[in-house]
Structure formats: structure tokens, C-alpha cells
Coordinates of C-alpha atoms in Angstrom, one line a residue:
Chain A
M13 CA -21.6 33.3 9.0
K14 CA -24.1 31.2 7.1
K15 CA -24.5 30.9 3.4
N16 CA -26.3 28.8 0.7
I17 CA -24.6 28.3 -2.6
T18 CA -25.7 26.5 -5.8
I19 CA -23.0 24.6 -7.5
R20 CA -23.4 23.5 -11.1
S21 CA -20.1 21.8 -12.0
I22 CA -16.9 20.2 -10.7
K23 CA -15.2 23.5 -11.5
E24 CA -17.7 25.4 -9.3
M25 CA -17.2 22.8 -6.6
N26 CA -13.4 23.4 -6.8
S27 CA -13.9 27.2 -6.5
F28 CA -16.0 26.7 -3.5
A29 CA -13.4 24.4 -2.0
L30 CA -10.7 26.9 -2.7
A31 CA -12.6 29.6 -0.9
V32 CA -13.0 27.3 2.1
A33 CA -9.3 26.2 1.9
R34 CA -8.2 29.9 2.2
T35 CA -9.8 30.0 5.7
L36 CA -7.9 27.0 7.0
H37 CA -4.9 27.7 9.3
G38 CA -4.7 24.4 11.2
G39 CA -6.8 23.1 14.1
E40 CA -10.2 23.3 12.2
T41 CA -12.8 20.5 12.1
L42 CA -14.9 20.5 8.9
A43 CA -18.2 18.6 9.5
L44 CA -19.6 17.4 6.1
T45 CA -23.2 16.1 5.8
G46 CA -25.4 15.1 2.9
E47 CA -26.7 11.9 1.3
L48 CA -24.8 9.5 -1.0
G49 CA -23.5 11.2 -4.1
A50 CA -24.2 14.7 -2.8
G51 CA -20.7 15.9 -3.4
K52 CA -18.8 15.4 -0.1
T53 CA -15.8 13.6 -1.5
A54 CA -15.8 15.8 -4.5
F55 CA -15.5 18.8 -2.2
V56 CA -12.6 17.2 -0.3
K57 CA -10.9 16.5 -3.6
G58 CA -11.2 20.2 -4.4
L59 CA -9.9 21.1 -1.0
A60 CA -6.9 18.9 -1.4
K61 CA -6.2 20.4 -4.8
A62 CA -6.5 23.9 -3.4
L63 CA -4.0 23.1 -0.7
G64 CA -1.5 21.7 -3.2
I65 CA -1.9 18.1 -2.3
E66 CA -0.8 16.0 -5.4
Q67 CA -2.0 12.6 -4.2
I68 CA -5.4 11.4 -5.6
V69 CA -7.9 11.7 -2.8
Q70 CA -10.0 8.6 -2.9
S71 CA -13.2 8.0 -0.9
P72 CA -12.2 7.0 2.7
T73 CA -15.3 5.0 3.3
F74 CA -13.4 1.7 3.6
L75 CA -10.1 3.0 4.8
L76 CA -12.0 5.2 7.4
M77 CA -9.3 7.8 7.7
K78 CA -6.5 9.0 5.5
C79 CA -4.1 11.9 6.1
Y80 CA -2.4 14.0 3.5
P81 CA 0.6 16.2 4.2
V82 CA 0.2 19.9 3.2
R83 CA 3.3 21.9 2.2
P84 CA 3.9 24.9 4.5
R85 CA 2.4 28.1 3.1
A86 CA 2.4 31.5 4.8
T87 CA -1.4 31.9 4.1
H88 CA -2.2 28.7 5.9
R89 CA 0.1 29.4 8.9
A90 CA 0.5 26.2 11.0
L91 CA -1.5 23.9 8.6
R92 CA 0.6 20.8 7.7
A93 CA -2.0 18.1 7.1
I94 CA -5.5 17.3 6.0
C95 CA -7.0 14.4 7.8
H96 CA -9.9 12.9 5.7
V97 CA -12.3 10.8 7.8
D98 CA -15.5 8.9 6.9
A99 CA -18.1 7.9 9.5
Y100 CA -20.4 6.2 7.0
R101 CA -19.3 2.6 7.9
I102 CA -18.9 3.0 11.7
K103 CA -21.3 2.3 14.5
N104 CA -20.4 4.9 17.0
E105 CA -17.9 7.6 17.9
R106 CA -15.6 5.3 19.9
E107 CA -14.7 3.4 16.8
L108 CA -13.2 6.5 15.2
L109 CA -11.4 7.3 18.4
A110 CA -10.1 3.7 18.5
I111 CA -8.4 4.2 15.2
G112 CA -6.5 7.2 16.5
L113 CA -8.8 10.1 15.4
A114 CA -8.2 11.9 18.7
E115 CA -4.6 12.5 17.8
H116 CA -5.7 14.6 14.8
L117 CA -8.9 16.2 15.9
G118 CA -8.2 19.8 17.0
D119 CA -4.4 19.4 16.4
P120 CA -3.2 22.9 15.6
Q121 CA -1.3 21.6 12.5
T122 CA -4.2 19.6 11.1
A123 CA -7.5 20.4 9.5
T124 CA -9.8 17.4 10.0
V125 CA -12.6 16.8 7.5
I126 CA -15.3 14.4 8.6
E127 CA -17.8 13.0 6.1
W128 CA -21.1 11.8 7.5
A129 CA -20.5 14.1 10.5
D130 CA -24.1 13.7 11.6
L131 CA -23.3 10.1 12.5
V132 CA -20.8 11.1 15.1
P133 CA -22.2 14.3 16.7
E134 CA -20.2 13.9 19.9
L135 CA -16.9 14.3 18.0
I136 CA -17.9 17.5 16.3
P137 CA -16.7 20.6 18.2
A138 CA -19.0 23.6 18.6
N139 CA -16.7 25.8 16.4
A140 CA -16.7 23.3 13.5
I141 CA -17.1 24.5 9.9
K142 CA -20.4 22.8 9.0
I143 CA -21.1 22.1 5.4
K144 CA -24.3 20.5 4.2
F145 CA -24.5 19.1 0.6
E146 CA -27.8 18.5 -1.2
H147 CA -28.8 17.3 -4.6
G148 CA -30.1 20.1 -6.7
S149 CA -32.8 20.3 -9.3
N150 CA -30.9 18.3 -11.9
G151 CA -28.1 15.7 -11.9
K152 CA -25.3 18.2 -12.2
E153 CA -26.5 20.6 -9.6
R154 CA -25.7 20.6 -5.9
V155 CA -26.8 23.0 -3.1
V156 CA -24.3 23.6 -0.4
S157 CA -24.9 25.4 2.8
I158 CA -22.0 26.4 4.9
S159 CA -21.9 27.6 8.5
H160 CA -18.5 29.0 9.3
P161 CA -17.7 30.2 12.8
H162 CA -15.6 33.2 11.7
A163 CA -14.3 33.4 8.2
N164 CA -16.1 34.9 5.2
A165 CA -15.8 31.8 3.1
Chain B
M3 CA 10.1 -22.6 5.0
R4 CA 7.4 -21.8 7.5
I5 CA 6.1 -18.3 7.6
L6 CA 4.0 -16.6 10.2
G7 CA 1.9 -13.8 8.6
I8 CA 0.3 -10.9 10.5
E9 CA -2.3 -8.6 9.0
T10 CA -3.9 -5.7 10.9
S11 CA -4.2 -2.9 8.3
C12 CA -7.9 -2.2 8.6
D13 CA -10.8 -4.0 10.3
E14 CA -9.5 -7.5 10.7
T15 CA -6.9 -8.8 13.0
A16 CA -5.6 -11.9 11.2
V17 CA -2.7 -14.3 11.6
A18 CA -1.7 -17.3 9.5
L19 CA 0.9 -20.0 9.1
V20 CA 2.0 -21.1 5.7
E21 CA 4.6 -23.5 4.3
G22 CA 6.6 -22.4 1.2
K23 CA 8.7 -24.8 -0.9
N24 CA 10.0 -24.5 -4.4
G25 CA 7.9 -21.5 -5.3
R26 CA 4.7 -23.1 -4.0
V27 CA 2.8 -22.0 -0.9
R28 CA 0.3 -24.0 1.2
E29 CA -1.8 -22.7 4.0
I30 CA -1.2 -24.6 7.3
E31 CA -3.6 -22.6 9.4
S32 CA -5.3 -19.2 9.3
L33 CA -7.2 -17.3 12.0
V34 CA -9.2 -14.1 11.8
A35 CA -10.2 -12.3 15.1
S36 CA -13.9 -12.2 14.2
Q37 CA -13.8 -16.0 14.0
I38 CA -12.6 -16.8 17.4
D39 CA -13.9 -16.1 20.8
I40 CA -11.7 -13.3 22.1
H41 CA -13.8 -13.0 25.2
A42 CA -12.8 -16.5 26.2
A43 CA -9.2 -16.0 25.1
T44 CA -8.7 -12.8 27.1
G45 CA -10.6 -14.2 30.1
G46 CA -12.8 -11.2 30.5
V47 CA -15.7 -9.2 29.1
V48 CA -14.5 -7.1 26.2
P49 CA -16.9 -4.4 25.0
E50 CA -17.9 -4.5 21.3
V51 CA -15.6 -1.7 20.4
A52 CA -12.6 -3.0 22.2
A53 CA -13.1 -6.4 20.6
R54 CA -12.6 -4.7 17.3
E55 CA -9.3 -3.3 18.4
H56 CA -6.4 -5.2 17.3
V57 CA -4.5 -4.8 20.5
S58 CA -6.8 -7.1 22.4
A59 CA -7.0 -9.6 19.7
I60 CA -3.5 -10.1 18.3
I61 CA -1.7 -12.0 21.1
P62 CA -4.6 -14.4 21.8
L63 CA -4.7 -15.1 18.0
V64 CA -1.0 -15.7 17.7
S65 CA -1.0 -17.9 20.8
T66 CA -4.0 -19.9 19.5
L67 CA -2.3 -20.3 16.1
L68 CA 1.0 -21.5 17.4
G69 CA -0.2 -23.3 20.5
K70 CA 1.0 -22.4 24.0
W71 CA 4.7 -21.9 23.3
S72 CA 7.4 -22.4 26.0
K73 CA 10.2 -22.1 23.5
R74 CA 10.8 -20.9 20.0
P75 CA 8.0 -22.2 17.8
N76 CA 8.6 -24.0 14.5
I77 CA 8.6 -21.0 12.2
D78 CA 11.4 -19.5 10.0
V79 CA 10.2 -16.1 9.0
I80 CA 7.7 -13.5 10.2
A81 CA 5.8 -11.4 7.6
V82 CA 3.7 -8.4 8.5
T83 CA 1.6 -5.8 6.7
A84 CA 3.4 -2.5 7.2
G85 CA 0.9 -0.4 5.0
P86 CA -1.2 1.0 3.6
G87 CA -4.0 1.3 6.1
L88 CA -4.7 2.9 9.4
F89 CA -1.7 3.9 11.4
S90 CA -2.9 2.7 14.8
S91 CA -4.1 -0.6 13.4
L92 CA -0.9 -1.2 11.4
M93 CA 1.2 -0.4 14.4
V94 CA -0.3 -3.2 16.4
G95 CA 0.7 -5.8 13.8
V96 CA 4.1 -4.3 13.1
E97 CA 5.1 -3.9 16.8
T98 CA 3.9 -7.5 17.5
A99 CA 5.9 -8.8 14.6
K100 CA 9.0 -6.9 15.8
A101 CA 8.7 -8.2 19.3
L102 CA 8.2 -11.8 18.2
A103 CA 11.1 -11.6 15.6
F104 CA 13.4 -10.2 18.3
A105 CA 12.4 -12.6 21.0
W106 CA 12.6 -15.7 18.7
G107 CA 15.6 -14.4 16.7
L108 CA 13.7 -14.7 13.4
P109 CA 14.1 -12.7 10.2
L110 CA 11.3 -10.2 9.5
V111 CA 9.7 -9.3 6.2
R112 CA 7.5 -6.2 5.6
V113 CA 4.6 -6.8 3.1
N114 CA 2.4 -4.2 1.4
H115 CA -1.3 -5.0 1.9
I116 CA -1.9 -4.7 -1.9
E117 CA 0.9 -7.1 -2.5
G118 CA -0.9 -9.6 -0.2
H119 CA -4.0 -9.4 -2.5
L120 CA -1.7 -9.8 -5.5
Y121 CA -0.4 -13.1 -4.1
S122 CA -3.8 -14.4 -2.8
S123 CA -4.3 -16.4 -6.1
S124 CA -1.0 -18.1 -5.5
I125 CA -2.0 -19.7 -2.2
N126 CA -2.4 -23.4 -2.5
S127 CA -1.7 -23.1 -6.3
D128 CA 0.5 -25.5 -8.1
A129 CA 1.4 -23.1 -10.9
S130 CA 3.8 -20.3 -10.3
I131 CA 3.1 -16.9 -11.8
K132 CA 4.3 -16.4 -15.4
F133 CA 5.7 -12.9 -16.0
P134 CA 4.9 -10.3 -17.1
A135 CA 1.6 -10.5 -15.2
L136 CA -1.2 -8.0 -14.8
A137 CA -3.1 -7.8 -11.5
L138 CA -6.5 -6.4 -11.0
I139 CA -6.9 -5.6 -7.3
V140 CA -10.6 -4.8 -6.4
S141 CA -11.9 -4.3 -2.9
G142 CA -13.9 -1.9 -0.8
G143 CA -10.9 0.4 -0.5
H144 CA -8.9 -0.3 -3.6
T145 CA -9.3 -0.6 -7.4
E146 CA -5.9 -0.9 -9.1
L147 CA -4.3 -2.4 -12.1
I148 CA -0.7 -3.4 -11.4
L149 CA 1.9 -4.7 -13.9
M150 CA 4.3 -7.3 -12.4
K151 CA 7.5 -8.0 -14.2
G152 CA 8.7 -10.4 -11.6
H153 CA 8.3 -11.1 -7.9
G154 CA 8.6 -7.8 -6.1
S155 CA 8.6 -5.7 -9.4
Y156 CA 5.5 -3.6 -9.6
R157 CA 4.2 -0.8 -11.8
L158 CA 0.9 1.0 -11.3
V159 CA -1.0 1.0 -14.6
G160 CA -4.3 2.4 -13.4
R161 CA -6.4 3.1 -10.3
T162 CA -9.7 4.6 -9.2
K163 CA -9.9 8.3 -9.2
D164 CA -12.6 8.3 -6.5
D165 CA -14.6 5.3 -5.2
A166 CA -13.3 1.7 -5.3
A167 CA -15.5 -0.9 -7.0
G168 CA -16.4 -2.6 -3.7
E169 CA -17.6 0.8 -2.4
A170 CA -19.8 1.2 -5.5
F171 CA -21.4 -2.2 -4.7
D172 CA -21.8 -1.2 -1.0
K173 CA -23.3 2.2 -1.6
T174 CA -25.7 1.2 -4.4
A175 CA -26.8 -1.7 -2.2
Q176 CA -27.7 0.8 0.5
M177 CA -29.7 2.8 -2.0
M178 CA -31.6 -0.4 -3.0
G179 CA -32.2 -1.3 0.6
L180 CA -30.1 -4.4 0.3
G181 CA -28.0 -4.1 3.5
Y182 CA -24.3 -4.6 4.3
P183 CA -22.0 -6.0 3.0
G184 CA -23.3 -4.7 -0.3
G185 CA -21.2 -6.8 -2.7
P186 CA -22.7 -10.2 -1.9
A187 CA -26.2 -8.5 -1.5
V188 CA -26.1 -6.9 -4.9
A189 CA -24.8 -10.1 -6.5
K190 CA -27.6 -12.2 -4.9
A191 CA -30.3 -9.8 -5.9
A192 CA -28.9 -9.6 -9.4
V193 CA -29.2 -13.3 -10.1
K194 CA -32.9 -12.9 -11.1
G195 CA -32.5 -9.5 -12.7
D196 CA -32.1 -8.3 -16.2
P197 CA -28.7 -6.6 -16.6
R198 CA -30.0 -4.5 -19.5
A199 CA -33.1 -3.2 -17.7
Y200 CA -31.5 0.1 -16.8
D201 CA -29.1 2.1 -18.8
L202 CA -26.3 3.0 -16.5
P203 CA -23.0 4.7 -17.4
R204 CA -19.7 2.9 -17.9
P205 CA -17.4 5.6 -16.4
M206 CA -14.1 6.2 -18.1
L207 CA -14.6 3.3 -20.4
N208 CA -13.6 5.3 -23.5
E209 CA -10.8 7.2 -22.0
K210 CA -7.3 6.3 -23.2
N211 CA -6.0 5.3 -19.8
F212 CA -6.4 2.5 -17.3
D213 CA -8.0 4.6 -14.5
F214 CA -11.4 3.9 -13.1
S215 CA -14.1 6.0 -11.6
F216 CA -17.2 4.7 -9.8
S217 CA -18.5 7.8 -8.0
G218 CA -20.6 8.8 -11.1
L219 CA -22.1 5.3 -11.4
K220 CA -23.2 5.5 -7.7
T221 CA -24.9 8.9 -8.4
A222 CA -26.5 7.5 -11.6
V223 CA -28.1 4.7 -9.6
L224 CA -29.4 7.2 -7.1
Y225 CA -30.9 9.4 -9.9
A226 CA -32.4 6.3 -11.6
I227 CA -34.2 5.6 -8.4
K228 CA -35.3 9.2 -7.9
N229 CA -36.1 10.2 -11.5
L230 CA -37.8 7.0 -12.5
R231 CA -39.5 6.9 -9.0
L232 CA -38.4 3.3 -8.6
N233 CA -39.9 1.4 -5.8
V234 CA -37.0 -0.3 -4.0
D235 CA -39.5 -2.5 -2.1
D236 CA -40.3 -4.3 -5.3
P237 CA -38.0 -7.3 -5.6
K238 CA -38.3 -7.3 -9.4
I239 CA -37.2 -3.7 -9.7
V240 CA -34.4 -4.3 -7.2
A241 CA -33.3 -7.4 -9.1
D242 CA -33.1 -5.5 -12.4
L243 CA -31.3 -2.5 -10.9
A244 CA -28.9 -4.7 -9.0
A245 CA -28.2 -6.7 -12.2
S246 CA -27.7 -3.5 -14.2
T247 CA -25.4 -2.0 -11.6
Q248 CA -23.3 -5.2 -11.3
A249 CA -23.1 -5.4 -15.1
A250 CA -21.8 -1.8 -15.3
I251 CA -19.1 -2.4 -12.6
V252 CA -18.0 -5.7 -14.1
E253 CA -17.9 -4.4 -17.7
V254 CA -15.7 -1.5 -16.8
L255 CA -13.4 -3.6 -14.7
I256 CA -13.0 -6.3 -17.4
K257 CA -12.8 -4.1 -20.5
K258 CA -10.0 -2.0 -19.0
T259 CA -8.2 -5.1 -17.7
I260 CA -8.3 -6.9 -21.1
I261 CA -7.1 -3.8 -23.0
A262 CA -4.2 -3.4 -20.5
A263 CA -3.4 -7.1 -20.6
K264 CA -3.1 -6.9 -24.4
K265 CA -1.1 -3.7 -24.4
F266 CA 1.5 -5.1 -21.9
K267 CA 1.5 -8.6 -23.6
V268 CA 1.1 -10.3 -20.3
K269 CA 1.3 -14.1 -19.7
A270 CA -0.9 -14.1 -16.6
L271 CA -3.9 -12.2 -15.3
I272 CA -4.1 -12.1 -11.5
V273 CA -7.3 -11.0 -9.6
G274 CA -7.4 -10.2 -5.9
G275 CA -9.4 -8.3 -3.3
G276 CA -13.0 -8.7 -1.9
V277 CA -14.7 -8.0 -5.2
A278 CA -12.8 -11.0 -6.7
A279 CA -15.4 -13.2 -4.9
N280 CA -18.1 -11.8 -7.2
E281 CA -19.4 -14.6 -9.4
A282 CA -20.4 -12.4 -12.3
L283 CA -16.9 -10.9 -12.4
R284 CA -15.3 -14.4 -12.2
A285 CA -17.5 -15.9 -14.8
E286 CA -17.2 -13.0 -17.2
L287 CA -13.5 -12.7 -16.8
A288 CA -13.1 -16.4 -17.5
S289 CA -15.1 -16.3 -20.7
R290 CA -13.5 -13.0 -21.9
C291 CA -10.1 -14.3 -21.2
K292 CA -10.7 -17.5 -23.1
K293 CA -11.9 -15.5 -26.1
D294 CA -9.6 -12.5 -26.1
L295 CA -6.5 -13.7 -24.2
P296 CA -6.4 -17.5 -25.0
M297 CA -2.7 -17.7 -24.1
V298 CA -3.0 -15.9 -20.8
E299 CA -3.4 -17.8 -17.6
L300 CA -6.2 -16.4 -15.4
R301 CA -5.4 -16.6 -11.7
L302 CA -8.4 -16.2 -9.5
P303 CA -8.0 -16.6 -5.7
Q304 CA -10.1 -19.1 -3.7
K305 CA -13.0 -17.1 -2.4
R306 CA -11.9 -17.4 1.2
Y307 CA -8.7 -15.5 0.4
T308 CA -10.5 -12.6 -1.3
T309 CA -11.2 -10.7 1.9
D310 CA -8.4 -9.4 4.2
N311 CA -6.5 -12.4 5.6
A312 CA -3.0 -13.2 6.8
V313 CA -2.4 -16.2 4.5
M314 CA -1.8 -13.8 1.6
I315 CA 0.6 -11.7 3.7
A316 CA 2.6 -14.8 4.7
T317 CA 2.5 -15.9 1.0
A318 CA 3.9 -12.6 -0.2
G319 CA 6.3 -12.8 2.7
Y320 CA 7.6 -16.2 1.4
F321 CA 8.6 -14.6 -2.0
H322 CA 10.4 -11.8 -0.2
A323 CA 12.2 -14.3 2.1
T324 CA 13.4 -16.5 -0.8
K325 CA 15.2 -13.4 -2.1
R326 CA 16.4 -12.7 1.5
D327 CA 14.6 -9.4 1.4
F328 CA 14.5 -8.9 5.1
I329 CA 14.1 -5.8 7.3
S330 CA 15.7 -5.3 10.7
T331 CA 13.5 -4.9 13.8
S332 CA 15.0 -1.4 14.3
K333 CA 14.1 -0.3 10.8
I334 CA 10.5 -1.6 10.2
K335 CA 7.8 1.0 10.6
A336 CA 4.1 1.1 10.0
D337 CA 3.4 3.4 7.0
P338 CA -0.2 4.2 6.5
N339 CA 0.5 5.8 3.1
W340 CA 2.8 3.2 1.7
E341 CA 2.2 2.9 -2.0
L342 CA 3.3 -0.3 -3.5
V343 CA 4.1 1.4 -6.8

């Protein structure tokens, strides 16, 4: 399914992230796109919160990749970790593979979230959950479009 | 005591040799992979990507540093970064350190990457740290305030909730068309600019904690460019915007640091990490310290020790080694999420 949503606050971003989190069972790839400051990291923070991750999710731009354990919950089946990746700083797909992304991508216990996914098209599977973030009509507003292969997020 | 330091937590593969004596540490030699010709060292063509991989760089680096060894080289301790960072990168350093420690029968020390930055201002310094000390660690990946009660005693006082200060420099540099790395680019452009030209937010400055947030500042710069229709091809505009951005980042960092230093009644203020090379931050810290914290010793690292290097890891390793804080080769593990405090 495809959908456009206008988000007007961090609270609304968190609600959107919660809705997406509910569809995760492990093995998913979330491909995030959108320019600087459009809300990608804010979304991942919301996603982590929704999954009960207590650690502060910081921007992974410099660290390239950071994984957070997810406590087992029946609703999320096999999901045990969120792997937060940022392609902003890299030059090509191979660099992310060189740091061990292949181990996590598509792993049935991991949901892999990739910021700046448009920079690494070859790593994004066809069934990825694609989320595009855009600046809205004012500083607080963001427009999010989500393309989800199956769920009604 | 001679310490071999190994650092592979993120982009750089680095090794160094230091001499520690009576609480003072001097660099003997330091090598970073991007500085040496790995192609020549490995005797073959290494693709651009593989050259960035620590695996292909680490052994040539160690062998260049210590010379062609036929027996146990003249070192006493091996110190290695065990986290935080990228697992696969950390593992290369840790496994190499383990193998060398085992082969040469040397004690092994595990060092936290942040701890390395904390000790970067102690390299080649004649004065030992007076405790309690407050450390501001600012880089592309980290922005943290850490209280040190003694060597190895750390307490997290504050940290960024989103972007690190170095990332704010890099991403705003991108918006202004200034290129990468953004920190030096913004600093250079800011020299001729007016720091009061644009009114940018000072995130979290008035909150009663020592946490930071730079994500909103990044967005504010973006909206300033969009809403005021700023022409980022105009060097005057870019200079003013760069100066205003730098002023906002520096002010937030310094104000929170000074308040924390007063609250915890520290005797030393330590700075470390890539952003510690920023001239505006260094100058402003020096003048604010003189005025507001006249009894506090400001410890700034030499600029070459602000980016990731192994000298700082070996230096932190020295202070562990003096307390015989060693770890066995069977116990040490790379830990990508290792929080110092």
C-alpha cells in the first residue's frame, strides 16, 4: 500500500513510527529518503521508542551503523534487533558491506533501517518498506510518503 | 614503559608507540593507514574500498611501526580500542592485539575509544590531570560531558540527544556548499563572517541539564537558507552564515561546559575529539575559562591528536597498565556498544 501523511509535531512523528513499528516482525528493510533535516533520524528515534529501546538513538552519520537490541514481544515475533544505518557519508554500496551490513540485511531477527537509502540502491530489496520524508509548508511540518509491501501501516 | 596502541573503531586504521614514565606520556611514533602507502606495503593493487578496510592495513602498519621483527620487539604492553564503534572494524584491531599479545607474551589493555579522546590532551604534556576533571568530548560521532574523579573513574554528565557537534558542522557545511570535511570548511569560511548576522537557535541552552541537541540547529540553518532565499554562491553570505552557525555551536558547547565545571567544582577542564581542533572553540574556551574558571586548568589536545589516532589509545592504555588493569587474551572482545559510563 501507498500513503501520504502530513506530520506536524514530534508527537505525530512518534505515532507514525509506532504504526510502522507494529508491522515489523524481523527481516524487514526500511529504506528512508529525504533531504537534511527532513525527519529521518527523528522517525528512527520514534521507532526505537515504540519498540521499547531505552538507549538514546543518535544520528549514525559518523558511526555509519548502530544496532539496538529489541526485547522479545509476541506482536513482533522474531524481531530482536534494529540495525540503524546511514549511507550519507559513504561512496558506494561496498563500503557498507565492508563494515558488515550483509550480516544484518534481511536477517530474520533484525529490522534494518537505512537512512539516505537512495545513495545505495543496490542494497535495497524489492520488498523494502520505503519511506520518503519531505519538508512541509512550515518549519514544523513534514510530509511523509510510505510504500509498504503488505501491511496497512 | 613502552605501549603499542591500536585503533580501528571507525574509519581509520591507526597504530602508535608511546613511552610512559612517572605519569607522563610521550609519543615515539604514530601511523595512520591513510598516511602510508598500503599498496606498496601489501605488494599488490588494492581497490579503493579494500584499502579502507582495516584487515589489509593493520599488519603492514604494525610492521612499519615496529620494524621488521624477528623476535619480540621492545614493547611492554599492548593497548587496543575495544569499543564503541563498528563491530567488524573493532574486531580487526582486537584480534590483532590478541594475537600479538599472545605471540609476544605481553599484557593486554582494553581501551574505550572515548577514553582515548579523554587522554589526548595528556599526550606529550608535562602536567598530570588534576581531579576532579570535566571532559568535553566533541567529534563527528560524539558530544559528551564526562566527569573524571580519577584515572579510570568516569561519570556521564551530559550527551547529545541527536546529532553530534561535528555532524552539525558537516551537514551545515553541505547546505552552504562548503564540502567535506565540514568542520574545517565552516571554520575557514567563518573567519571573514559576522557571527551575529543570522539569528540561529542555541538548542537546550536554557534546560537544566547538561545534554545537547544539534539537530534543530541544522534544520534552522536549512530554513534560514530557504526562507531568506540566501544565495550560497555569495561568499559574503556564506561567511556570515558559517560564522553564525559556528558561534551557535561553540556557545552551546562552552556555556554548558562552564556551568557543569562550576557545579562539579572541577580542577581541570579537558577537551578532546575532532571538534577540539576548531580555533573558535579553543580561543573562546580559553578566554571564558580565564574569566569564569580562573583556578581551572584548561587542557586542550595538540591538533594532530584531535582526530582518531592510536597515540591517545596507547596513552589511555598506559594509565590502565600502571594500575595493572589488564585483560586476558581469552576474555577481550570487541564491543560495538561499549559505553564508557
